PDB file of C-alpha atoms in Angstrom:
ATOM      1  CA  MET A   1     -29.269  31.308 -37.494  1.00 80.00           C
ATOM      2  CA  LEU A   2     -27.691  30.775 -40.861  1.00 86.00           C
ATOM      3  CA  LEU A   3     -28.788  32.725 -43.914  1.00 88.00           C
ATOM      4  CA  ALA A   4     -30.554  29.750 -45.540  1.00 91.00           C
ATOM      5  CA  HIS A   5     -32.583  29.205 -42.365  1.00 92.00           C
ATOM      6  CA  ALA A   6     -33.505  32.899 -42.183  1.00 90.00           C
ATOM      7  CA  VAL A   7     -34.605  32.884 -45.828  1.00 91.00           C
ATOM      8  CA  THR A   8     -36.753  29.785 -45.284  1.00 93.00           C
ATOM      9  CA  LEU A   9     -38.344  31.267 -42.173  1.00 94.00           C
ATOM     10  CA  ALA A  10     -38.963  34.589 -43.917  1.00 93.00           C
ATOM     11  CA  GLU A  11     -40.643  32.768 -46.799  1.00 94.00           C
ATOM     12  CA  ALA A  12     -42.852  30.764 -44.445  1.00 95.00           C
ATOM     13  CA  ARG A  13     -43.827  33.877 -42.496  1.00 94.00           C
ATOM     14  CA  SER A  14     -44.461  35.934 -45.642  1.00 95.00           C
ATOM     15  CA  TYR A  15     -46.750  33.390 -47.246  1.00 95.00           C
ATOM     16  CA  VAL A  16     -48.678  32.668 -44.042  1.00 96.00           C
ATOM     17  CA  ALA A  17     -49.140  36.435 -43.612  1.00 95.00           C
ATOM     18  CA  ALA A  18     -50.408  36.641 -47.201  1.00 95.00           C
ATOM     19  CA  LEU A  19     -52.900  33.892 -46.413  1.00 95.00           C
ATOM     20  CA  ALA A  20     -54.048  35.842 -43.347  1.00 95.00           C
ATOM     21  CA  ASP A  21     -54.513  38.961 -45.475  1.00 93.00           C
ATOM     22  CA  ARG A  22     -56.522  37.067 -48.089  1.00 93.00           C
ATOM     23  CA  ALA A  23     -58.573  34.918 -45.692  1.00 94.00           C
ATOM     24  CA  SER A  24     -62.300  34.667 -46.295  1.00 93.00           C
ATOM     25  CA  SER A  25     -63.196  35.562 -42.696  1.00 95.00           C
ATOM     26  CA  GLU A  26     -61.765  37.230 -39.640  1.00 95.00           C
ATOM     27  CA  ASP A  27     -61.718  33.887 -37.827  1.00 96.00           C
ATOM     28  CA  ALA A  28     -59.646  32.280 -40.580  1.00 95.00           C
ATOM     29  CA  SER A  29     -57.303  35.268 -40.607  1.00 96.00           C
ATOM     30  CA  ALA A  30     -56.843  34.934 -36.846  1.00 96.00           C
ATOM     31  CA  GLU A  31     -55.966  31.245 -37.255  1.00 97.00           C
ATOM     32  CA  TYR A  32     -53.280  32.063 -39.814  1.00 97.00           C
ATOM     33  CA  GLU A  33     -51.922  34.697 -37.447  1.00 96.00           C
ATOM     34  CA  ARG A  34     -51.737  32.042 -34.722  1.00 96.00           C
ATOM     35  CA  VAL A  35     -49.498  30.063 -37.084  1.00 97.00           C
ATOM     36  CA  LEU A  36     -47.263  33.144 -37.373  1.00 94.00           C
ATOM     37  CA  LEU A  37     -47.123  33.492 -33.603  1.00 94.00           C
ATOM     38  CA  GLN A  38     -46.148  29.832 -33.247  1.00 95.00           C
ATOM     39  CA  LEU A  39     -43.367  30.210 -35.824  1.00 94.00           C
ATOM     40  CA  ASP A  40     -42.129  33.282 -33.948  1.00 92.00           C
ATOM     41  CA  TRP A  41     -42.254  31.439 -30.627  1.00 93.00           C
ATOM     42  CA  ILE A  42     -40.224  28.521 -32.016  1.00 92.00           C
ATOM     43  CA  HIS A  43     -37.518  30.918 -33.204  1.00 91.00           C
ATOM     44  CA  GLY A  44     -37.337  33.076 -30.087  1.00 88.00           C
ATOM     45  CA  ASP A  45     -36.336  36.679 -30.524  1.00 74.00           C
ATOM     46  CA  TYR A  46     -34.881  36.393 -34.019  1.00 76.00           C
ATOM     47  CA  VAL A  47     -37.630  36.691 -36.575  1.00 81.00           C
ATOM     48  CA  PRO A  48     -36.978  37.997 -40.107  1.00 80.00           C
ATOM     49  CA  GLY A  49     -39.366  40.490 -41.616  1.00 79.00           C
ATOM     50  CA  ILE A  50     -42.337  39.686 -43.771  1.00 82.00           C
ATOM     51  CA  THR A  51     -42.040  40.625 -47.422  1.00 83.00           C
ATOM     52  CA  GLU A  52     -44.776  41.219 -49.956  1.00 84.00           C
ATOM     53  CA  VAL A  53     -45.634  38.148 -51.990  1.00 87.00           C
ATOM     54  CA  PRO A  54     -47.124  37.940 -55.482  1.00 83.00           C
ATOM     55  CA  GLY A  55     -50.889  37.988 -55.795  1.00 80.00           C
ATOM     56  CA  GLU A  56     -51.185  34.238 -56.137  1.00 79.00           C
ATOM     57  CA  HIS A  57     -54.277  32.103 -55.585  1.00 89.00           C
ATOM     58  CA  ARG A  58     -54.682  31.016 -51.955  1.00 89.00           C
ATOM     59  CA  ASP A  59     -53.972  27.375 -52.841  1.00 92.00           C
ATOM     60  CA  VAL A  60     -50.592  28.399 -54.267  1.00 93.00           C
ATOM     61  CA  LEU A  61     -49.821  30.557 -51.228  1.00 94.00           C
ATOM     62  CA  PHE A  62     -50.748  27.648 -48.968  1.00 95.00           C
ATOM     63  CA  ALA A  63     -48.539  25.186 -50.854  1.00 95.00           C
ATOM     64  CA  ILE A  64     -45.528  27.508 -50.690  1.00 94.00           C
ATOM     65  CA  ALA A  65     -46.086  28.255 -46.993  1.00 95.00           C
ATOM     66  CA  GLU A  66     -46.500  24.569 -46.226  1.00 97.00           C
ATOM     67  CA  GLN A  67     -43.286  23.637 -48.062  1.00 97.00           C
ATOM     68  CA  ALA A  68     -41.298  26.401 -46.368  1.00 96.00           C
ATOM     69  CA  ILE A  69     -42.508  25.266 -42.949  1.00 96.00           C
ATOM     70  CA  GLU A  70     -41.615  21.649 -43.771  1.00 97.00           C
ATOM     71  CA  ASP A  71     -38.147  22.824 -44.868  1.00 97.00           C
ATOM     72  CA  LEU A  72     -37.477  24.212 -41.378  1.00 96.00           C
ATOM     73  CA  VAL A  73     -36.736  20.651 -40.221  1.00 96.00           C
ATOM     74  CA  GLY A  74     -33.631  20.745 -42.419  1.00 95.00           C
ATOM     75  CA  HIS A  75     -32.462  23.789 -40.451  1.00 94.00           C
ATOM     76  CA  GLY A  76     -32.558  22.084 -37.073  1.00 93.00           C
ATOM     77  CA  ILE A  77     -36.108  22.845 -35.979  1.00 94.00           C
ATOM     78  CA  ASP A  78     -37.689  19.964 -34.063  1.00 95.00           C
ATOM     79  CA  ALA A  79     -39.837  17.822 -36.373  1.00 96.00           C
ATOM     80  CA  LEU A  80     -42.639  17.615 -33.802  1.00 96.00           C
ATOM     81  CA  GLN A  81     -42.820  21.405 -33.565  1.00 96.00           C
ATOM     82  CA  VAL A  82     -42.957  21.625 -37.341  1.00 97.00           C
ATOM     83  CA  GLU A  83     -45.747  19.043 -37.463  1.00 97.00           C
ATOM     84  CA  LEU A  84     -47.718  21.022 -34.891  1.00 97.00           C
ATOM     85  CA  VAL A  85     -47.332  24.207 -36.962  1.00 97.00           C
ATOM     86  CA  LEU A  86     -48.404  22.320 -40.101  1.00 97.00           C
ATOM     87  CA  ASP A  87     -51.452  21.029 -38.232  1.00 97.00           C
ATOM     88  CA  MET A  88     -52.303  24.595 -37.220  1.00 96.00           C
ATOM     89  CA  LEU A  89     -51.878  25.681 -40.848  1.00 97.00           C
ATOM     90  CA  ASP A  90     -54.223  22.912 -42.011  1.00 97.00           C
ATOM     91  CA  ALA A  91     -56.798  23.959 -39.411  1.00 96.00           C
ATOM     92  CA  ALA A  92     -56.583  27.552 -40.616  1.00 96.00           C
ATOM     93  CA  LYS A  93     -57.053  26.414 -44.224  1.00 96.00           C
ATOM     94  CA  ALA A  94     -60.082  24.329 -43.254  1.00 95.00           C
ATOM     95  CA  LEU A  95     -61.646  27.305 -41.489  1.00 94.00           C
ATOM     96  CA  ASP A  96     -60.801  29.497 -44.473  1.00 93.00           C
ATOM     97  CA  ALA A  97     -62.531  27.084 -46.843  1.00 89.00           C
ATOM     98  CA  SER A  98     -65.758  27.015 -44.865  1.00 77.00           C
TER      99      SER A  98
END
C-alpha cells in the first residue's frame, strides 16, 4: 500500500469512527462500526490507525468520510466494493437521522 492510499484509508476510517462516536443512537453507532469493519476487511491485515478529527457537525464528517471512501477507487480498490461501503454508510446515516 502506497502512502497516499494509507492516508486516504486513515481519513475514511477516522471520520467514520467520529460519526460512530457522535451517533444519535447505539444502533446508528453500530452501523457506522459495520462500515469500519467492511473497510478493514477490504484492506486485509493492513489498516492504519484512527486519528482524532475536529469537532465538526455530523454532516461535515459524513461528507469527508464519503469523499475519502470514494477516493479509494483511485488507489485500486474495486469500485463495486466501494459502492457497497458507500451504501452501508448511507444506511448508517439514515438510521442516525431517525
